[in-house]
mmCIF file of C-alpha atoms in Angstrom:
data_model
loop_
_atom_site.group_PDB
_atom_site.id
_atom_site.type_symbol
_atom_site.label_atom_id
_atom_site.label_comp_id
_atom_site.label_asym_id
_atom_site.label_seq_id
_atom_site.Cartn_x
_atom_site.Cartn_y
_atom_site.Cartn_z
ATOM 1 C CA MET A 1 254.562 154.749 51.720
ATOM 2 C CA GLU A 2 253.351 151.180 52.266
ATOM 3 C CA ARG A 3 254.895 148.684 49.849
ATOM 4 C CA LYS A 4 254.594 144.961 49.294
ATOM 5 C CA LEU A 5 255.868 142.234 47.019
ATOM 6 C CA THR A 6 252.957 140.751 45.126
ATOM 7 C CA ALA A 7 252.100 138.757 42.004
ATOM 8 C CA ILE A 8 249.959 140.895 39.706
ATOM 9 C CA LEU A 9 247.537 139.457 37.154
ATOM 10 C CA CYS A 10 246.209 141.834 34.471
ATOM 11 C CA ALA A 11 243.552 140.711 32.021
ATOM 12 C CA ASP A 12 241.641 142.414 29.262
ATOM 13 C CA VAL A 13 239.367 141.458 26.394
ATOM 14 C CA PHE A 14 240.934 141.123 22.948
ATOM 15 C CA GLY A 15 238.951 143.219 20.444
ATOM 16 C CA TYR A 16 236.643 144.642 23.112
ATOM 17 C CA SER A 17 235.665 147.758 21.118
ATOM 18 C CA ARG A 18 234.905 145.652 18.055
ATOM 19 C CA LEU A 19 232.714 143.251 20.053
ATOM 20 C CA MET A 20 230.875 146.174 21.678
ATOM 21 C CA GLY A 21 230.449 147.834 18.286
ATOM 22 C CA GLU A 22 228.969 144.700 16.715
ATOM 23 C CA HIS A 23 226.896 143.118 19.491
ATOM 24 C CA GLU A 24 226.584 145.619 22.312
ATOM 25 C CA GLU A 25 224.160 143.922 24.668
ATOM 26 C CA ALA A 26 225.400 140.377 23.997
ATOM 27 C CA THR A 27 228.957 141.579 24.670
ATOM 28 C CA LEU A 28 228.000 143.078 28.021
ATOM 29 C CA ARG A 29 226.118 139.896 28.986
ATOM 30 C CA THR A 30 229.182 137.789 28.141
ATOM 31 C CA LEU A 31 231.555 140.210 29.879
ATOM 32 C CA THR A 32 229.451 140.201 33.047
ATOM 33 C CA SER A 33 229.247 136.419 33.041
ATOM 34 C CA TYR A 34 232.982 135.951 32.365
ATOM 35 C CA ARG A 35 233.917 138.581 34.948
ATOM 36 C CA ARG A 36 231.922 136.603 37.526
ATOM 37 C CA LEU A 37 233.796 133.419 36.538
ATOM 38 C CA ILE A 38 237.156 135.215 36.757
ATOM 39 C CA ASP A 39 236.329 136.732 40.164
ATOM 40 C CA GLY A 40 235.382 133.285 41.437
ATOM 41 C CA LEU A 41 238.590 131.698 40.115
ATOM 42 C CA VAL A 42 240.758 134.499 41.577
ATOM 43 C CA HIS A 43 239.139 133.950 44.958
ATOM 44 C CA HIS A 44 239.515 130.172 44.649
ATOM 45 C CA HIS A 45 243.256 130.613 43.996
ATOM 46 C CA ARG A 46 243.664 132.800 47.117
ATOM 47 C CA GLY A 47 243.920 135.988 45.044
ATOM 48 C CA ARG A 48 242.351 139.379 45.644
ATOM 49 C CA PHE A 49 240.412 141.403 43.096
ATOM 50 C CA VAL A 50 242.074 144.859 42.879
ATOM 51 C CA ASN A 51 240.100 146.800 40.292
ATOM 52 C CA SER A 52 238.198 146.664 37.043
ATOM 53 C CA ALA A 53 237.395 149.295 34.445
ATOM 54 C CA GLY A 54 235.510 148.377 31.291
ATOM 55 C CA ASP A 55 237.047 145.160 30.022
ATOM 56 C CA SER A 56 240.166 145.182 32.235
ATOM 57 C CA VAL A 57 240.687 143.263 35.455
ATOM 58 C CA VAL A 58 243.582 143.504 37.912
ATOM 59 C CA ALA A 59 244.059 140.935 40.679
ATOM 60 C CA GLU A 60 246.924 140.171 43.037
ATOM 61 C CA PHE A 61 248.247 137.034 44.702
ATOM 62 C CA ALA A 62 250.684 136.349 47.536
ATOM 63 C CA SER A 63 252.189 133.526 45.411
ATOM 64 C CA VAL A 64 253.356 133.459 41.771
ATOM 65 C CA VAL A 65 252.371 129.786 41.591
ATOM 66 C CA ASP A 66 248.793 130.670 42.551
ATOM 67 C CA ALA A 67 248.723 133.613 40.132
ATOM 68 C CA VAL A 68 249.911 131.652 37.085
ATOM 69 C CA GLN A 69 247.811 128.609 37.975
ATOM 70 C CA CYS A 70 244.795 130.908 38.210
ATOM 71 C CA ALA A 71 245.623 132.459 34.810
ATOM 72 C CA VAL A 72 245.813 128.990 33.234
ATOM 73 C CA VAL A 73 242.487 127.905 34.754
ATOM 74 C CA ILE A 74 240.822 131.170 33.669
ATOM 75 C CA GLN A 75 241.889 130.585 30.069
ATOM 76 C CA THR A 76 240.849 126.915 30.108
ATOM 77 C CA THR A 77 237.467 127.783 31.617
ATOM 78 C CA LEU A 78 236.765 130.616 29.175
ATOM 79 C CA ARG A 79 237.800 128.451 26.210
ATOM 80 C CA ALA A 80 235.131 125.951 27.230
ATOM 81 C CA GLU A 81 232.564 128.734 27.724
ATOM 82 C CA ASN A 82 233.358 130.257 24.334
ATOM 83 C CA ALA A 83 232.582 126.958 22.627
ATOM 84 C CA ASN A 84 228.915 127.634 23.485
ATOM 85 C CA LEU A 85 228.867 131.034 21.759
ATOM 86 C CA PRO A 86 228.542 131.929 18.065
ATOM 87 C CA PRO A 87 232.090 132.404 16.672
ATOM 88 C CA ASP A 88 231.687 136.165 16.157
ATOM 89 C CA GLN A 89 230.558 136.678 19.770
ATOM 90 C CA ARG A 90 233.340 134.709 21.471
ATOM 91 C CA MET A 91 235.243 136.749 24.037
ATOM 92 C CA GLU A 92 238.919 136.011 24.566
ATOM 93 C CA PHE A 93 240.994 137.544 27.350
ATOM 94 C CA ARG A 94 244.717 138.223 27.217
ATOM 95 C CA ILE A 95 246.495 137.777 30.553
ATOM 96 C CA GLY A 96 249.820 139.069 31.880
ATOM 97 C CA VAL A 97 251.395 138.017 35.182
ATOM 98 C CA ASN A 98 254.255 139.875 36.831
ATOM 99 C CA LEU A 99 255.935 139.915 40.224
ATOM 100 C CA GLY A 100 256.763 143.311 41.653
ATOM 101 C CA ASP A 101 257.366 145.414 44.703
ATOM 102 C CA VAL A 102 254.350 147.686 44.466
ATOM 103 C CA MET A 103 252.981 150.635 46.409
ATOM 104 C CA VAL A 104 249.773 150.173 48.360
ATOM 105 C CA GLU A 105 247.154 152.925 48.644
ATOM 106 C CA GLY A 106 243.943 151.750 50.269
ATOM 107 C CA GLU A 107 242.668 148.785 48.235
ATOM 108 C CA GLN A 108 244.721 149.785 45.188
ATOM 109 C CA ILE A 109 248.250 148.889 44.073
ATOM 110 C CA TYR A 110 250.499 151.071 41.930
ATOM 111 C CA GLY A 111 253.932 151.188 40.358
ATOM 112 C CA ASP A 112 256.154 149.753 37.655
ATOM 113 C CA GLY A 113 255.185 146.235 38.718
ATOM 114 C CA VAL A 114 251.557 146.858 37.732
ATOM 115 C CA ASN A 115 252.477 148.661 34.508
ATOM 116 C CA VAL A 116 254.724 145.783 33.451
ATOM 117 C CA ALA A 117 251.878 143.295 34.083
ATOM 118 C CA ALA A 118 249.664 145.381 31.788
ATOM 119 C CA ARG A 119 252.390 145.388 29.129
ATOM 120 C CA LEU A 120 252.756 141.587 29.405
ATOM 121 C CA GLU A 121 249.019 141.287 28.907
ATOM 122 C CA SER A 122 249.204 143.361 25.706
ATOM 123 C CA LEU A 123 251.852 140.951 24.359
ATOM 124 C CA ALA A 124 249.719 137.865 25.024
ATOM 125 C CA ASP A 125 247.713 136.144 22.302
ATOM 126 C CA PRO A 126 243.930 136.183 22.587
ATOM 127 C CA GLY A 127 243.189 133.382 25.065
ATOM 128 C CA GLY A 128 246.890 133.348 26.034
ATOM 129 C CA ILE A 129 249.201 134.270 28.907
ATOM 130 C CA CYS A 130 252.547 136.095 29.073
ATOM 131 C CA VAL A 131 254.698 136.209 32.198
ATOM 132 C CA SER A 132 257.901 138.057 33.053
ATOM 133 C CA GLY A 133 261.301 136.445 33.488
ATOM 134 C CA THR A 134 261.129 136.951 37.243
ATOM 135 C CA VAL A 135 257.800 135.072 37.369
ATOM 136 C CA CYS A 136 259.372 132.197 35.406
ATOM 137 C CA GLU A 137 262.323 132.045 37.813
ATOM 138 C CA HIS A 138 260.121 131.926 40.878
ATOM 139 C CA LEU A 139 257.834 129.322 39.342
ATOM 140 C CA GLY A 140 260.704 126.949 38.680
ATOM 141 C CA ASN A 141 259.166 123.629 37.736
ATOM 142 C CA ARG A 142 256.238 123.860 40.153
ATOM 143 C CA LEU A 143 253.659 123.936 37.359
ATOM 144 C CA ALA A 144 253.622 121.508 34.440
ATOM 145 C CA LEU A 145 253.899 124.282 31.845
ATOM 146 C CA SER A 146 256.157 125.086 28.920
ATOM 147 C CA TYR A 147 257.187 128.550 27.862
ATOM 148 C CA GLU A 148 258.316 130.240 24.693
ATOM 149 C CA ASP A 149 261.017 132.864 25.241
ATOM 150 C CA LEU A 150 259.934 136.091 23.512
ATOM 151 C CA GLY A 151 263.183 137.820 24.484
ATOM 152 C CA GLU A 152 263.552 141.241 26.051
ATOM 153 C CA GLN A 153 260.701 143.623 25.314
ATOM 154 C CA SER A 154 260.672 147.325 25.963
ATOM 155 C CA VAL A 155 258.019 148.770 28.244
ATOM 156 C CA THR A 156 256.980 152.374 27.605
ATOM 157 C CA SER A 157 259.473 154.560 29.375
ATOM 158 C CA ILE A 158 260.638 151.939 31.812
ATOM 159 C CA ALA A 159 264.407 152.039 31.388
ATOM 160 C CA LYS A 160 265.138 148.325 31.595
ATOM 161 C CA PRO A 161 263.536 145.984 29.049
ATOM 162 C CA VAL A 162 261.548 143.076 30.472
ATOM 163 C CA ARG A 163 262.201 139.440 29.589
ATOM 164 C CA VAL A 164 258.917 137.964 28.402
ATOM 165 C CA PHE A 165 257.789 134.342 28.250
ATOM 166 C CA ARG A 166 254.643 133.087 26.592
ATOM 167 C CA VAL A 167 252.933 130.240 28.432
ATOM 168 C CA LEU A 168 252.342 127.494 25.880
ATOM 169 C CA PRO A 169 248.954 125.830 25.837
ATOM 170 C CA ASP A 170 249.111 122.095 26.504
ATOM 171 C CA THR A 171 248.441 121.266 22.884
ATOM 172 C CA ARG A 172 251.327 123.413 21.690
ATOM 173 C CA ALA A 173 253.833 122.540 24.409
ATOM 174 C CA ALA A 174 254.840 119.260 22.796
ATOM 175 C CA GLU A 175 255.231 120.749 19.312
ATOM 176 C CA ALA A 176 257.294 123.691 20.565
ATOM 177 C CA THR A 177 259.516 121.430 22.601
ATOM 178 C CA ALA A 178 259.981 119.243 19.534
ATOM 179 C CA ALA A 179 260.836 122.375 17.533
ATOM 180 C CA GLY A 180 263.527 123.331 20.030
ATOM 181 C CA THR A 181 261.716 126.029 22.006
ATOM 182 C CA LYS A 182 263.008 126.291 25.543
ATOM 183 C CA ALA A 183 260.769 124.230 27.823
ATOM 184 C CA GLN A 184 261.154 124.800 31.538
ATOM 185 C CA MET B 1 219.100 145.469 29.932
ATOM 186 C CA GLU B 2 218.958 148.847 31.682
ATOM 187 C CA ARG B 3 220.150 151.721 29.490
ATOM 188 C CA LYS B 4 220.495 155.452 29.951
ATOM 189 C CA LEU B 5 221.668 158.533 28.125
ATOM 190 C CA THR B 6 224.615 160.022 29.960
ATOM 191 C CA ALA B 7 227.603 162.318 29.478
ATOM 192 C CA ILE B 8 230.802 160.332 29.994
ATOM 193 C CA LEU B 9 234.097 161.905 31.081
ATOM 194 C CA CYS B 10 237.248 159.779 30.668
ATOM 195 C CA ALA B 11 240.589 160.997 31.974
ATOM 196 C CA ASP B 12 244.048 159.521 32.128
ATOM 197 C CA VAL B 13 247.576 160.655 32.871
ATOM 198 C CA PHE B 14 249.800 161.529 29.919
ATOM 199 C CA GLY B 15 253.104 159.622 30.195
ATOM 200 C CA TYR B 16 251.997 157.713 33.305
ATOM 201 C CA SER B 17 254.419 154.800 32.830
ATOM 202 C CA ARG B 18 257.317 157.196 32.301
ATOM 203 C CA LEU B 19 256.459 159.165 35.470
ATOM 204 C CA MET B 20 256.141 155.941 37.474
ATOM 205 C CA GLY B 21 259.422 154.694 36.029
ATOM 206 C CA GLU B 22 261.282 157.874 36.961
ATOM 207 C CA HIS B 23 259.758 158.940 40.283
ATOM 208 C CA GLU B 24 257.623 156.099 41.569
ATOM 209 C CA GLU B 25 256.614 157.296 45.012
ATOM 210 C CA ALA B 26 256.336 160.985 44.061
ATOM 211 C CA THR B 27 254.113 159.979 41.120
ATOM 212 C CA LEU B 28 251.772 158.008 43.353
ATOM 213 C CA ARG B 29 251.591 160.885 45.848
ATOM 214 C CA THR B 30 250.702 163.317 43.042
ATOM 215 C CA LEU B 31 248.224 160.870 41.483
ATOM 216 C CA THR B 32 246.470 160.333 44.818
ATOM 217 C CA SER B 33 246.297 164.064 45.476
ATOM 218 C CA TYR B 34 245.047 164.888 41.949
ATOM 219 C CA ARG B 35 242.526 162.038 42.029
ATOM 220 C CA ARG B 36 241.096 163.519 45.222
ATOM 221 C CA LEU B 37 240.823 166.934 43.528
ATOM 222 C CA ILE B 38 239.135 165.379 40.472
ATOM 223 C CA ASP B 39 236.682 163.393 42.611
ATOM 224 C CA GLY B 40 235.767 166.580 44.475
ATOM 225 C CA LEU B 41 235.253 168.543 41.243
ATOM 226 C CA VAL B 42 233.142 165.757 39.696
ATOM 227 C CA HIS B 43 230.929 165.747 42.775
ATOM 228 C CA HIS B 44 230.738 169.568 42.773
ATOM 229 C CA HIS B 45 229.510 169.493 39.153
ATOM 230 C CA ARG B 46 226.775 166.952 39.995
ATOM 231 C CA GLY B 47 228.705 164.086 38.402
ATOM 232 C CA ARG B 48 229.172 160.528 39.623
ATOM 233 C CA PHE B 49 232.486 158.707 39.867
ATOM 234 C CA VAL B 50 232.124 155.443 37.878
ATOM 235 C CA ASN B 51 235.491 153.703 38.128
ATOM 236 C CA SER B 52 239.221 154.097 38.260
ATOM 237 C CA ALA B 53 242.083 151.754 37.418
ATOM 238 C CA GLY B 54 245.671 152.910 37.677
ATOM 239 C CA ASP B 55 245.794 156.367 36.142
ATOM 240 C CA SER B 56 242.371 156.300 34.482
ATOM 241 C CA VAL B 57 239.165 157.844 35.781
ATOM 242 C CA VAL B 58 235.645 157.512 34.385
ATOM 243 C CA ALA B 59 232.804 159.743 35.599
ATOM 244 C CA GLU B 60 229.308 160.412 34.306
ATOM 245 C CA PHE B 61 226.986 163.396 34.329
ATOM 246 C CA ALA B 62 223.288 163.904 33.627
ATOM 247 C CA SER B 63 224.208 167.072 31.666
ATOM 248 C CA VAL B 64 226.820 167.688 28.935
ATOM 249 C CA VAL B 65 227.174 171.266 30.174
ATOM 250 C CA ASP B 66 228.119 170.018 33.646
ATOM 251 C CA ALA B 67 230.481 167.402 32.196
ATOM 252 C CA VAL B 68 232.421 169.806 29.961
ATOM 253 C CA GLN B 69 232.439 172.560 32.599
ATOM 254 C CA CYS B 70 233.857 170.019 35.040
ATOM 255 C CA ALA B 71 236.545 168.971 32.519
ATOM 256 C CA VAL B 72 237.577 172.619 32.045
ATOM 257 C CA VAL B 73 237.775 173.257 35.794
ATOM 258 C CA ILE B 74 239.764 170.035 36.335
ATOM 259 C CA GLN B 75 242.353 171.146 33.763
ATOM 260 C CA THR B 76 242.546 174.690 35.148
ATOM 261 C CA THR B 77 242.921 173.400 38.707
ATOM 262 C CA LEU B 78 245.592 170.849 37.813
ATOM 263 C CA ARG B 79 247.526 173.418 35.776
ATOM 264 C CA ALA B 80 247.742 175.588 38.893
ATOM 265 C CA GLU B 81 248.758 172.581 41.030
ATOM 266 C CA ASN B 82 251.449 171.557 38.535
ATOM 267 C CA ALA B 83 253.078 174.973 38.827
ATOM 268 C CA ASN B 84 254.139 173.917 42.356
ATOM 269 C CA LEU B 85 255.927 170.768 41.164
ATOM 270 C CA PRO B 86 259.374 170.317 39.592
ATOM 271 C CA PRO B 87 258.905 170.283 35.779
ATOM 272 C CA ASP B 88 259.833 166.602 35.417
ATOM 273 C CA GLN B 89 257.252 165.557 38.027
ATOM 274 C CA ARG B 90 254.277 167.492 36.646
ATOM 275 C CA MET B 91 251.279 165.300 35.941
ATOM 276 C CA GLU B 92 248.978 166.235 33.080
ATOM 277 C CA PHE B 93 245.668 164.530 32.396
ATOM 278 C CA ARG B 94 244.044 164.147 28.996
ATOM 279 C CA ILE B 95 240.234 164.308 29.084
ATOM 280 C CA GLY B 96 237.559 163.104 26.650
ATOM 281 C CA VAL B 97 233.845 163.849 26.971
ATOM 282 C CA ASN B 98 231.162 162.013 25.013
ATOM 283 C CA LEU B 99 227.408 161.674 25.151
ATOM 284 C CA GLY B 100 225.989 158.207 24.676
ATOM 285 C CA ASP B 101 223.199 155.795 25.319
ATOM 286 C CA VAL B 102 225.032 153.345 27.566
ATOM 287 C CA MET B 103 224.212 150.084 29.297
ATOM 288 C CA VAL B 104 224.018 150.068 33.081
ATOM 289 C CA GLU B 105 225.240 147.126 35.160
ATOM 290 C CA GLY B 106 225.279 147.840 38.866
ATOM 291 C CA GLU B 107 227.450 150.926 39.394
ATOM 292 C CA GLN B 108 229.202 150.476 36.038
ATOM 293 C CA ILE B 109 228.402 151.763 32.545
ATOM 294 C CA TYR B 110 229.352 150.030 29.301
ATOM 295 C CA GLY B 111 229.073 150.365 25.556
ATOM 296 C CA ASP B 112 230.256 152.286 22.519
ATOM 297 C CA GLY B 113 229.531 155.559 24.293
ATOM 298 C CA VAL B 114 232.200 154.796 26.908
ATOM 299 C CA ASN B 115 234.696 153.476 24.357
ATOM 300 C CA VAL B 116 234.319 156.635 22.268
ATOM 301 C CA ALA B 117 234.959 158.798 25.353
ATOM 302 C CA ALA B 118 238.183 156.869 25.943
ATOM 303 C CA ARG B 119 239.190 157.392 22.306
ATOM 304 C CA LEU B 120 238.486 161.147 22.584
ATOM 305 C CA GLU B 121 240.704 161.228 25.652
ATOM 306 C CA SER B 122 243.556 159.594 23.729
ATOM 307 C CA LEU B 123 243.281 162.349 21.078
ATOM 308 C CA ALA B 124 243.498 165.158 23.645
ATOM 309 C CA ASP B 125 246.716 167.051 24.322
ATOM 310 C CA PRO B 126 248.307 166.688 27.753
ATOM 311 C CA GLY B 127 246.300 169.103 29.900
ATOM 312 C CA GLY B 128 243.654 169.282 27.163
ATOM 313 C CA ILE B 129 240.108 168.179 26.381
ATOM 314 C CA CYS B 130 238.469 166.606 23.306
ATOM 315 C CA VAL B 131 234.721 166.265 22.896
ATOM 316 C CA SER B 132 232.555 164.562 20.285
ATOM 317 C CA GLY B 133 230.409 166.361 17.721
ATOM 318 C CA THR B 134 227.255 165.379 19.594
ATOM 319 C CA VAL B 135 228.613 166.965 22.776
ATOM 320 C CA CYS B 136 229.355 170.178 20.839
ATOM 321 C CA GLU B 137 225.819 170.232 19.433
ATOM 322 C CA HIS B 138 224.204 169.821 22.822
ATOM 323 C CA LEU B 139 226.461 172.409 24.416
ATOM 324 C CA GLY B 140 225.474 175.053 21.884
ATOM 325 C CA ASN B 141 226.799 178.342 23.198
ATOM 326 C CA ARG B 142 226.119 177.611 26.857
ATOM 327 C CA LEU B 143 229.804 177.683 27.791
ATOM 328 C CA ALA B 144 232.192 180.440 26.740
ATOM 329 C CA LEU B 145 234.515 178.048 24.930
ATOM 330 C CA SER B 146 236.037 177.792 21.485
ATOM 331 C CA TYR B 147 236.720 174.556 19.647
ATOM 332 C CA GLU B 148 239.056 173.389 16.969
ATOM 333 C CA ASP B 149 237.467 170.923 14.537
ATOM 334 C CA LEU B 150 239.732 167.865 14.238
ATOM 335 C CA GLY B 151 237.444 166.283 11.652
ATOM 336 C CA GLU B 152 236.164 162.724 11.647
ATOM 337 C CA GLN B 153 238.364 160.238 13.469
ATOM 338 C CA SER B 154 238.079 156.487 13.338
ATOM 339 C CA VAL B 155 237.480 154.592 16.555
ATOM 340 C CA THR B 156 238.809 151.038 16.726
ATOM 341 C CA SER B 157 236.225 148.819 15.109
ATOM 342 C CA ILE B 158 233.320 151.204 15.555
ATOM 343 C CA ALA B 159 231.902 151.426 12.069
ATOM 344 C CA LYS B 160 231.079 155.137 11.974
ATOM 345 C CA PRO B 161 233.898 157.647 12.467
ATOM 346 C CA VAL B 162 233.404 160.192 15.239
ATOM 347 C CA ARG B 163 233.610 163.951 14.724
ATOM 348 C CA VAL B 164 236.120 165.320 17.208
ATOM 349 C CA PHE B 165 236.519 168.834 18.571
ATOM 350 C CA ARG B 166 239.394 170.058 20.690
ATOM 351 C CA VAL B 167 238.405 172.519 23.416
ATOM 352 C CA LEU B 168 240.713 175.505 23.063
ATOM 353 C CA PRO B 169 242.259 176.899 26.208
ATOM 354 C CA ASP B 170 241.317 180.540 26.852
ATOM 355 C CA THR B 171 244.739 181.767 25.840
ATOM 356 C CA ARG B 172 244.548 180.007 22.491
ATOM 357 C CA ALA B 173 240.902 180.711 21.702
ATOM 358 C CA ALA B 174 241.579 184.243 20.498
ATOM 359 C CA GLU B 175 244.523 183.232 18.305
ATOM 360 C CA ALA B 176 242.661 180.317 16.725
ATOM 361 C CA THR B 177 239.630 182.480 16.035
ATOM 362 C CA ALA B 178 241.912 185.061 14.465
ATOM 363 C CA ALA B 179 243.468 182.299 12.367
ATOM 364 C CA GLY B 180 240.066 181.252 11.060
ATOM 365 C CA THR B 181 239.400 178.199 13.230
ATOM 366 C CA LYS B 182 235.710 177.575 13.744
ATOM 367 C CA ALA B 183 234.642 179.134 17.049
ATOM 368 C CA GLN B 184 231.272 178.097 18.407
#
């Protein structure tokens, strides 16, 4: 069994079914356009596209710094793109980034590490990013970001809970720091 | 925007995170082996593999009869395969089949029709199959199957609820019919 340590980025669209239900063709046009942007940004940050199904995207990176930096740039880019859309057609992704020792099978990666990244993504706000404690540790202070500690969160049927940190957007970093949230 | 009417089969592994958490490498070996079986059966029933991410598989068929027949054979085949595994390593798929007018983008399909298939899958028992009312109507009596009517079920943010039928395994068809369940 081939294994490797890799930084996994999982993204999906918040309220995808609702968007599809309300504006089917416009939603697919936006999804296709945003997917192209995301693919380009992953490539630019030395990442590799792993798979996509519907509204979900999985990518991997040899560096946690690259992975989180890419996540931040994806969210900044899509925020700017969304400003051009009618409010009810805006498409926001949630992103989770984890570091894990995963199994490799052809072009695909599998294992707890991937499942935890998907769980982190589900805990993120629309347009936001959640990372695991191990990602935070390996980042150190290499990126000018602040984090809010969401504590230990259980992951379906994975025995050990995962420490989760929310990446604070620039505009909120100062307020949270002022309010006593742990800034790293 | 290219569109087409197609029968969509969505499958995923029941308790995938738990299996990965408990027996990581054995789970991936089983998943890889079962995915190969499923791909072969989809092809055999004139279906087309659409995408796969982690434990999920999406396939499409030009005929609802082929799609549901394929779902039944997948479950029968995997039940036989599972008998060779230790009970705590058995891998059961849930399958949903829907018929919908979907949007086509390259090799991918999108739209409510796909989202409803995924919702049907989530309502299926481990090792079981759920189909939509429209699939039942188009099947008529072409397959020797019985169904249990689960009534109308809401699908996240799709305005109209979807009528859901559970395909009864052979062994349960007789009992359910005896108990007054609608057999078609």
